[in-house]
mmCIF file of C-alpha atoms in Angstrom:
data_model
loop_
_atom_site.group_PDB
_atom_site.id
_atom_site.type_symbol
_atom_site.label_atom_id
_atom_site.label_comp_id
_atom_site.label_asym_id
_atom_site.label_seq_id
_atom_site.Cartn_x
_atom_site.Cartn_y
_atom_site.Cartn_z
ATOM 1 C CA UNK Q 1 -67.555 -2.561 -9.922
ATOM 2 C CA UNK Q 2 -68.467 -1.197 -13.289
ATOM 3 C CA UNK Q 3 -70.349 2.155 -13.416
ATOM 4 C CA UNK Q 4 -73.560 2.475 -15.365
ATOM 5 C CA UNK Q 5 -74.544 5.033 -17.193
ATOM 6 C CA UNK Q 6 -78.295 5.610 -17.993
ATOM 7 C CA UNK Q 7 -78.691 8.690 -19.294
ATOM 8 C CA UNK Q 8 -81.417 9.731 -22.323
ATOM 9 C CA UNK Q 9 -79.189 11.699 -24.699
ATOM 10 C CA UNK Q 10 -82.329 13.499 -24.961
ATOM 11 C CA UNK Q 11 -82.628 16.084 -22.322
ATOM 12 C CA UNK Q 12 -85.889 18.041 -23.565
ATOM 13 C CA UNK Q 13 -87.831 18.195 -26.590
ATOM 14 C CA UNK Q 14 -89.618 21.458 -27.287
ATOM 15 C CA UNK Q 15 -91.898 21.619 -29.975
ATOM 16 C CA UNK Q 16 -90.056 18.865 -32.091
ATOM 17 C CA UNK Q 17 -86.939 20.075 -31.136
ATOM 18 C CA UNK Q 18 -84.657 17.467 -29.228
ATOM 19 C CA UNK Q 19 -82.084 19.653 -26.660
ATOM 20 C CA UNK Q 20 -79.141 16.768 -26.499
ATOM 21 C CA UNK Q 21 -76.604 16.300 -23.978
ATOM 22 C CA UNK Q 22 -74.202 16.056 -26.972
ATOM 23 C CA UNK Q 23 -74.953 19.558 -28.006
ATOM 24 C CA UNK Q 24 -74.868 21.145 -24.660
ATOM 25 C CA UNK Q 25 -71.194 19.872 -24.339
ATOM 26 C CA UNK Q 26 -70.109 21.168 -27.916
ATOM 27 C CA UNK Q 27 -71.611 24.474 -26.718
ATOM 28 C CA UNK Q 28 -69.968 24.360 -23.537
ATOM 29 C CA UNK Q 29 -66.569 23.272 -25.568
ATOM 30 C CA UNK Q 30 -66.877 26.270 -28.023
ATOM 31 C CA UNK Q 31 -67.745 28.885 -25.324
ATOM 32 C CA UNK Q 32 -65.170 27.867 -23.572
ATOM 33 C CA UNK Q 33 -62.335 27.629 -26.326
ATOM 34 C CA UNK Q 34 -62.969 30.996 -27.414
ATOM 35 C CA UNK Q 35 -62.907 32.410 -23.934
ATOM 36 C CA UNK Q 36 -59.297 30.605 -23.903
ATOM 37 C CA UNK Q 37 -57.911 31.791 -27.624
ATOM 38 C CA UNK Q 38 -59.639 35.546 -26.737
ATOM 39 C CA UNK Q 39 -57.002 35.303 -23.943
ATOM 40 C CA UNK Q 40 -54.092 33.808 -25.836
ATOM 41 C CA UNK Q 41 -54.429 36.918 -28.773
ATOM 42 C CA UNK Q 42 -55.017 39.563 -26.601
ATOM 43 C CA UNK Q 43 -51.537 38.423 -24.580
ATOM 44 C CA UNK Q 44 -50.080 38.148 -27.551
ATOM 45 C CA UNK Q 45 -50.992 41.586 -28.849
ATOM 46 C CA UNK Q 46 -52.973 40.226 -32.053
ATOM 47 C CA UNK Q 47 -55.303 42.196 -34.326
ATOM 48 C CA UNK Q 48 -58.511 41.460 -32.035
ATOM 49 C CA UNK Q 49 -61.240 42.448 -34.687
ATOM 50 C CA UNK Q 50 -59.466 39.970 -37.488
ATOM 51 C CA UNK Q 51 -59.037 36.930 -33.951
ATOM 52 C CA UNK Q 52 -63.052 37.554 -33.496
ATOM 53 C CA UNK Q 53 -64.205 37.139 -36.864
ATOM 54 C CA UNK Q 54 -61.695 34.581 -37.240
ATOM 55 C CA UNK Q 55 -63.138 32.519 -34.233
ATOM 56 C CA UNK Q 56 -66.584 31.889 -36.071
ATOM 57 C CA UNK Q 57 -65.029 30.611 -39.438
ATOM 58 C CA UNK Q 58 -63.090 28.298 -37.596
ATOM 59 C CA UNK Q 59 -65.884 27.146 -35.538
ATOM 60 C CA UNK Q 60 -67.759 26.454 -38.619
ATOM 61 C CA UNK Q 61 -64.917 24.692 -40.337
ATOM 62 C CA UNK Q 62 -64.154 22.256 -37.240
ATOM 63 C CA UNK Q 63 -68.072 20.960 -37.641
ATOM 64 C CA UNK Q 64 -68.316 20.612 -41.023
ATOM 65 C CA UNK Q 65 -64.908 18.961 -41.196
ATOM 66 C CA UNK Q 66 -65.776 17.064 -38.249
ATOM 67 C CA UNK Q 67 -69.247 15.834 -39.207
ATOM 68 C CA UNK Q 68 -67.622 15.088 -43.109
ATOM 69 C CA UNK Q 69 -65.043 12.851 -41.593
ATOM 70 C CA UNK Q 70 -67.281 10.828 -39.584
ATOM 71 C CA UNK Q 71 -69.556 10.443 -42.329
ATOM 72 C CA UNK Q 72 -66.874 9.214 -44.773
ATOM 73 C CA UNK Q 73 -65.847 6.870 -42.094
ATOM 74 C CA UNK Q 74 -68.626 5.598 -40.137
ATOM 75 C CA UNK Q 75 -72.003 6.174 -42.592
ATOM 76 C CA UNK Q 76 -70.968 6.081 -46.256
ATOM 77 C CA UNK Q 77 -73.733 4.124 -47.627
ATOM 78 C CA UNK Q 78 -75.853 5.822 -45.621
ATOM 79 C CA UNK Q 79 -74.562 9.158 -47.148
ATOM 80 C CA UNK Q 80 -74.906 7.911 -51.118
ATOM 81 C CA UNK Q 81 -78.609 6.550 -50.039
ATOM 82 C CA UNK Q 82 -79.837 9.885 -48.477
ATOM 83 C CA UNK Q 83 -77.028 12.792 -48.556
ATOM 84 C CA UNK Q 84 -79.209 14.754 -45.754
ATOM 85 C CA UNK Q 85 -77.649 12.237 -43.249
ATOM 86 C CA UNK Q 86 -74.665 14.327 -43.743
ATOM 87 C CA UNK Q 87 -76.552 16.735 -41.272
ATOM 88 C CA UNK Q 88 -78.442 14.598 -39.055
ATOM 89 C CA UNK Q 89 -75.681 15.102 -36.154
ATOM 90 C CA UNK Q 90 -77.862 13.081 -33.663
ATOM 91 C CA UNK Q 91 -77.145 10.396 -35.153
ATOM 92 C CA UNK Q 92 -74.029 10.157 -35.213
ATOM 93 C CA UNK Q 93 -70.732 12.203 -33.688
ATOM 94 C CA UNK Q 94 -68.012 14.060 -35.614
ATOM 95 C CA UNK Q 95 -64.546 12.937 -36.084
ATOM 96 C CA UNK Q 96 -62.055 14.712 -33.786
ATOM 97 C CA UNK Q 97 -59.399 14.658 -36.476
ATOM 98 C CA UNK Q 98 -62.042 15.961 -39.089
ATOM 99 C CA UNK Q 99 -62.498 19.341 -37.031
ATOM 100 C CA UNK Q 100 -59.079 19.767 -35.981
ATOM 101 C CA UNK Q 101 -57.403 19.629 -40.042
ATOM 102 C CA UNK Q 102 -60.380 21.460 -41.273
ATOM 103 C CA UNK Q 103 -59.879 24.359 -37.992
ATOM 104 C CA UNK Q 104 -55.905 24.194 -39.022
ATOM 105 C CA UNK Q 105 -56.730 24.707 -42.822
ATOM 106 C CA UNK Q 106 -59.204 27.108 -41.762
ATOM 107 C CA UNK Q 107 -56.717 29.171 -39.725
ATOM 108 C CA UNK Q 108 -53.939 28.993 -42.315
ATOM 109 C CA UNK Q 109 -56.075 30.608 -45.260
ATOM 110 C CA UNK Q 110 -57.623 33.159 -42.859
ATOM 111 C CA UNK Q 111 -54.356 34.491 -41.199
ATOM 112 C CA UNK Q 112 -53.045 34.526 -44.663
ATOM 113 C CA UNK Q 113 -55.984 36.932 -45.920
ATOM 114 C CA UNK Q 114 -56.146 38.949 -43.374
ATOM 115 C CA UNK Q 115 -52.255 39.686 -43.045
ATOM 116 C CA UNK Q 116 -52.532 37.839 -39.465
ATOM 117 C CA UNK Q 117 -49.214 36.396 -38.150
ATOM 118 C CA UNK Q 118 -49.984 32.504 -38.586
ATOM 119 C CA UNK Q 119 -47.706 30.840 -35.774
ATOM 120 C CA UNK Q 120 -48.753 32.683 -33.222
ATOM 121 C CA UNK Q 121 -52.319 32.477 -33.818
ATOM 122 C CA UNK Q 122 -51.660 28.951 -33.690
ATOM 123 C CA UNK Q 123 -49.750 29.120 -30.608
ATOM 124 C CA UNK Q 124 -53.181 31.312 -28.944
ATOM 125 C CA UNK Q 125 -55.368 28.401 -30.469
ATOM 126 C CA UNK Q 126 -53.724 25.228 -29.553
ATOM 127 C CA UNK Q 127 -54.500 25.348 -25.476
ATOM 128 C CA UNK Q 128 -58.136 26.506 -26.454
ATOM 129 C CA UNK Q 129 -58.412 23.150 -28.843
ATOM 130 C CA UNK Q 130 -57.183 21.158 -26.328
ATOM 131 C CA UNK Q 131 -59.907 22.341 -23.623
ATOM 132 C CA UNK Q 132 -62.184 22.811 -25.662
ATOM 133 C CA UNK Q 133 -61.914 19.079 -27.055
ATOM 134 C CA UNK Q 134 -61.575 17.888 -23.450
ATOM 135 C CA UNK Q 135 -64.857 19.305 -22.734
ATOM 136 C CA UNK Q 136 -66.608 17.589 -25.824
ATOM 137 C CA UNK Q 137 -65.553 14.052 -24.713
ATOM 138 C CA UNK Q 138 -67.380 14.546 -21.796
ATOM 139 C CA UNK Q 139 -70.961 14.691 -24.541
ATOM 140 C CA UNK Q 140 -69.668 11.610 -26.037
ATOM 141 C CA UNK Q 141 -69.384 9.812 -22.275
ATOM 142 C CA UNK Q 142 -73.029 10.753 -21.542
ATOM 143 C CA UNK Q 143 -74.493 9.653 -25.257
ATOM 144 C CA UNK Q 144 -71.909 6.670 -26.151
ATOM 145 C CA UNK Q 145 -70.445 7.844 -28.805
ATOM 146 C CA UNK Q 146 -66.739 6.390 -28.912
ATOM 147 C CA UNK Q 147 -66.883 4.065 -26.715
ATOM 148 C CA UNK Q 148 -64.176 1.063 -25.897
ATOM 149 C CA UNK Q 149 -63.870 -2.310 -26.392
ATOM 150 C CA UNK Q 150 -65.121 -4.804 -23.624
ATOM 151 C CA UNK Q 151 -63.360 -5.054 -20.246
ATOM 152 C CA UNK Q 152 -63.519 -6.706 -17.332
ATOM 153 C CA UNK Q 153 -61.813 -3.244 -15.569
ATOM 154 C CA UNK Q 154 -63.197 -2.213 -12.133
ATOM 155 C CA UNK Q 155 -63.898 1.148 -13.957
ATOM 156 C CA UNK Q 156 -65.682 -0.029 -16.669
ATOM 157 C CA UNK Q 157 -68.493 1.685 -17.991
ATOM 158 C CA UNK Q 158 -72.232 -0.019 -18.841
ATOM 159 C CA UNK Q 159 -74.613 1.638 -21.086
ATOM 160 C CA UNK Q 160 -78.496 1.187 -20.026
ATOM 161 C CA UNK Q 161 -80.598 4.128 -21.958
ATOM 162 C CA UNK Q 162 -81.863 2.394 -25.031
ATOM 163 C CA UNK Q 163 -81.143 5.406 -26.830
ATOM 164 C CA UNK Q 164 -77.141 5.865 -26.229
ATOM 165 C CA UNK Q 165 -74.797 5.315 -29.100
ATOM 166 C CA UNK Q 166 -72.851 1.863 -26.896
ATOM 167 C CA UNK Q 167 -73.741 -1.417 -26.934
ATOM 168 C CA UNK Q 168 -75.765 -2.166 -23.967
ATOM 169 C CA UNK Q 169 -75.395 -3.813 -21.013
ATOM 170 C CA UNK Q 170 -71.545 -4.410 -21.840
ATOM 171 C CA UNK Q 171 -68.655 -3.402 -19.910
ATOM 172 C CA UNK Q 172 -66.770 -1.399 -22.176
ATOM 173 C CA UNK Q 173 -63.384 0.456 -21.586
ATOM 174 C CA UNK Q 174 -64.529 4.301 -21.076
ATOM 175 C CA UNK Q 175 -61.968 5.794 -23.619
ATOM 176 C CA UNK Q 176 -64.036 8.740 -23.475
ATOM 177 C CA UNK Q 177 -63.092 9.283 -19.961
ATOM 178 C CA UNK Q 178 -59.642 8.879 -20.563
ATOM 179 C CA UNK Q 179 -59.260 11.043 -23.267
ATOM 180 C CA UNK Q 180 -61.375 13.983 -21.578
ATOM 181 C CA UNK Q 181 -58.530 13.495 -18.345
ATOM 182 C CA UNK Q 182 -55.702 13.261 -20.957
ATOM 183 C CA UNK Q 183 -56.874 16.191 -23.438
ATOM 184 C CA UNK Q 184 -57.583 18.161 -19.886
ATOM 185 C CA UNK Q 185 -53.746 17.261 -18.557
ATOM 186 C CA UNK Q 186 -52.071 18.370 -22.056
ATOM 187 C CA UNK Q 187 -53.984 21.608 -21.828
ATOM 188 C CA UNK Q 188 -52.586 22.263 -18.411
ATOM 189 C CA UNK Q 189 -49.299 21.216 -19.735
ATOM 190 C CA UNK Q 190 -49.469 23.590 -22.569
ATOM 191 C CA UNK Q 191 -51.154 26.743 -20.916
ATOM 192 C CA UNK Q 192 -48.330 26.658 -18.022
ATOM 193 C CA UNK Q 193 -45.769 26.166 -20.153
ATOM 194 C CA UNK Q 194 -46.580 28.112 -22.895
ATOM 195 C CA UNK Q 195 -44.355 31.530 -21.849
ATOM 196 C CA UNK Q 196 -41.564 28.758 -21.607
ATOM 197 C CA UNK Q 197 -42.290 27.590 -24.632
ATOM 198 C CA UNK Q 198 -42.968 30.843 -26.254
ATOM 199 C CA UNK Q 199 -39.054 30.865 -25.603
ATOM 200 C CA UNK Q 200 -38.113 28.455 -28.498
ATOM 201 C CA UNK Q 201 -40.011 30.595 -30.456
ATOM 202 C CA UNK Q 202 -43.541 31.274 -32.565
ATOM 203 C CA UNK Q 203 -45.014 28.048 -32.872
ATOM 204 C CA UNK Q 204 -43.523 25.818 -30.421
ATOM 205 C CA UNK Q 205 -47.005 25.715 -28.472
ATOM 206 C CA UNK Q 206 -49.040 24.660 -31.777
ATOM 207 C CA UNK Q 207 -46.212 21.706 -32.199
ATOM 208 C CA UNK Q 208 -46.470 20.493 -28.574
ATOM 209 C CA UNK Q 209 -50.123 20.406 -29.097
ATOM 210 C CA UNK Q 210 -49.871 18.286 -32.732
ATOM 211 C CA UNK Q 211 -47.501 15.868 -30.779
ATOM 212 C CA UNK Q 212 -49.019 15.679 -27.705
ATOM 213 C CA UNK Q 213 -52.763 15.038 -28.613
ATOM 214 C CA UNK Q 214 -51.197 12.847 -31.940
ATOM 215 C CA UNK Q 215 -49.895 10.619 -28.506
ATOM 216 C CA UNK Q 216 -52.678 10.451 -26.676
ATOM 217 C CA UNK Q 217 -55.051 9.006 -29.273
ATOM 218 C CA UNK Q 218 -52.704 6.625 -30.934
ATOM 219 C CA UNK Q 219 -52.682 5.108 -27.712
ATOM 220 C CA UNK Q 220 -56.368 5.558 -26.833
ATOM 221 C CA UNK Q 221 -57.311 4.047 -30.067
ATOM 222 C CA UNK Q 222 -55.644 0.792 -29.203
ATOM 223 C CA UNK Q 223 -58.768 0.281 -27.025
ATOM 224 C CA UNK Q 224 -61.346 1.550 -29.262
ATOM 225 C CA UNK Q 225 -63.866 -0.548 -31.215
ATOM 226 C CA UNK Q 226 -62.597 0.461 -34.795
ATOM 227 C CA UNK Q 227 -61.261 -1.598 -37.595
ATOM 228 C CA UNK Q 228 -57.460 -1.637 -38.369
ATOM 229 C CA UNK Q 229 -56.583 -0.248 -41.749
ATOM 230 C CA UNK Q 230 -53.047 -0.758 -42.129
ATOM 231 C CA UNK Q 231 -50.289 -2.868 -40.458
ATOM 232 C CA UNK Q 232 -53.168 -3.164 -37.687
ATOM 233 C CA UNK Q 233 -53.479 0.777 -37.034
ATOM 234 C CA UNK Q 234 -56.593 2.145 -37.541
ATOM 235 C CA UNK Q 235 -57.400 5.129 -39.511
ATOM 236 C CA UNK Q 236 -57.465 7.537 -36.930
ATOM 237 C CA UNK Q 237 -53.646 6.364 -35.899
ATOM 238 C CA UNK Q 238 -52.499 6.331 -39.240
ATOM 239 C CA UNK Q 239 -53.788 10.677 -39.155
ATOM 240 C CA UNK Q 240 -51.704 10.976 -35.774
ATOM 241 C CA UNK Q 241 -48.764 9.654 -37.369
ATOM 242 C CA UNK Q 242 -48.404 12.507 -39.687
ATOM 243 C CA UNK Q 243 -49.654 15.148 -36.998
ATOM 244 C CA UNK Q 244 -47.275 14.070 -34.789
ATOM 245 C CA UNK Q 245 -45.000 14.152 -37.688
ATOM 246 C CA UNK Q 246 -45.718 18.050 -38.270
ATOM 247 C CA UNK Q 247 -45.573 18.858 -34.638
ATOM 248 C CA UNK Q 248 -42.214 17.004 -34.191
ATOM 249 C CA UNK Q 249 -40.820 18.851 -37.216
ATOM 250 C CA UNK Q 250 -41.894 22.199 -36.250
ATOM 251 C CA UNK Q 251 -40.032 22.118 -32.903
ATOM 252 C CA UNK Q 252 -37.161 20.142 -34.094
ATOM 253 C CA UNK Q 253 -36.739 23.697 -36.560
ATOM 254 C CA UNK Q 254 -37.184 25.671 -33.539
ATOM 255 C CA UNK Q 255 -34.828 23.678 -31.228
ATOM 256 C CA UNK Q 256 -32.045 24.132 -34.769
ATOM 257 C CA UNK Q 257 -32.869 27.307 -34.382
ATOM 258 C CA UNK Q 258 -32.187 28.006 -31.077
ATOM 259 C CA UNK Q 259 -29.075 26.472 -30.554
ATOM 260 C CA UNK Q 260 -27.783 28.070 -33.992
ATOM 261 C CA UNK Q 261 -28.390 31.322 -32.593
ATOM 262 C CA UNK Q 262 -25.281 31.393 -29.883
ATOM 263 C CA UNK Q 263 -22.860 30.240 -32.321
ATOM 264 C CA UNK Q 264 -24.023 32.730 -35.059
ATOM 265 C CA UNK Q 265 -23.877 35.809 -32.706
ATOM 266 C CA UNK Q 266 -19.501 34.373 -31.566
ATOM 267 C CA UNK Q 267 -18.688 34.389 -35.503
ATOM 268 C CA UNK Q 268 -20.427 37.594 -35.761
ATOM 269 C CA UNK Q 269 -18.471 38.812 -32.632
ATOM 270 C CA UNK Q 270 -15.371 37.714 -34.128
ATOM 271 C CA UNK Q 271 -15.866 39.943 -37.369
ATOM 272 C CA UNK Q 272 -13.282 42.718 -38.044
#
């Protein structure tokens, strides 16, 4: 039997001001991601006043990027009409793929001004990403926002509140649910592993991340309402692809690396 969800993505308004389910979540998500990374650096011995100051400009760069992606792909006659929708969040999401490139970018410059090692800042940040993006698909399960395409599954999910983002009164696949368990389940993956990892060296926890959350939504976006682009992937594929691309490469140089290192240390052995 389907579930129904009737929820008012509206919890409160004070004053004018609408408190959202939506935003509660990304809070949750942020609080929670930093609490993670914070973790991550101070294991790994990094500089903690550059990691804190760090944290907000990456924060910052994951929304904007997030809320420009979604805008370019979802509302772009909207946007040329009235560029202030660019900032009217409620009325739309942000694009998962939007925040993550613009948090990488972010990351890259920052490390590089502030004379921070990169990969293993990357290493601290992936497991946080991963919760913390777990934790945000739970907003977009409440509100609507990325929802499936119609199924007759037992676990379908129905959308009642007039004001949620799904169509109503349709059972729709509840990708939003499956992505929150799968993003949860790579972030265990990664955080247990991560001293095994940590083996291969600096940057083989960023790459499982890239590869692993590049698989989960290829697959996930199979069953989402979006319009193919290209060989009939959509566009949000098509950015996995080359994630998973990166990821795959970064290991594949670590794994090299690795298994160059035993027979560099016999010829060096074997010196006069």
């Amino acid at each position: 039997m389907p579930f129904t969800i009737d929820i008012n993505p509206v919890i409160a308004s004070l004053g004018g001001l609408a408190i959202r389910w939506y935003s509660l979540t990304l809070l949750a998500a942020v609080a929670v991601a930093i609490l993670v990374f914070s973790h991550e650096a101070r294991r790994k011995q990094l500089d903690q006043r550059a990691t804190l100051d760090g944290i907000w400009w990456v924060a910052i760069a994951a929304l904007v990027g997030g809320r420009i992606l979604y805008e370019l792909q979802n509302d772009l006659p909207m946007l040329g009409a009235d560029p202030l929708h660019l900032f009217m969040v409620w009325q739309g999401g942000l694009s998962f793929y939007g925040g993550l490139i613009a948090a990488i970018v972010t990351i890259v410059v920052f490390a590089w001004r502030r004379g921070v090692p990169l990969w293993p800042v990357l290493d601290a940040a992936a497991p946080a990403a991963a919760i913390g993006q777990a934790i945000g698909h739970i907003g977009c399960l409440i509100t609507g926002d990325s929802y499936g395409l119609p199924t007759t599954l037992p676990w379908a999910v129905i959308y009642r509140n007039p004001a949620a983002m799904a169509p109503q009164g349709i059972p729709l696949q509840p990708t939003q649910a499956y992505e929150a368990i799968s993003l949860g389940l790579l972030f265990a993956a990664l955080w247990l592993g991560r001293e095994r990892l940590g083996r291969l060296g600096a940057g083989a926890v960023a790459g499982s991340y890239l590869v692993g959350v590049a698989a989960i939504r290829f697959g996930l976006f199979f069953l989402r309402d979006e319009q193919a682009v290209f060989f009939g992937l959509k566009t949000a594929q098509l950015i996995g692809l080359g994630l998973a691309i990166g990821g795959a490469a970064i290991l594949a140089n670590l794994i090299r690396r690795r298994l160059a290192e035993p027979a560099c240390t016999t010829k060096e052995m074997a010196l006069p």
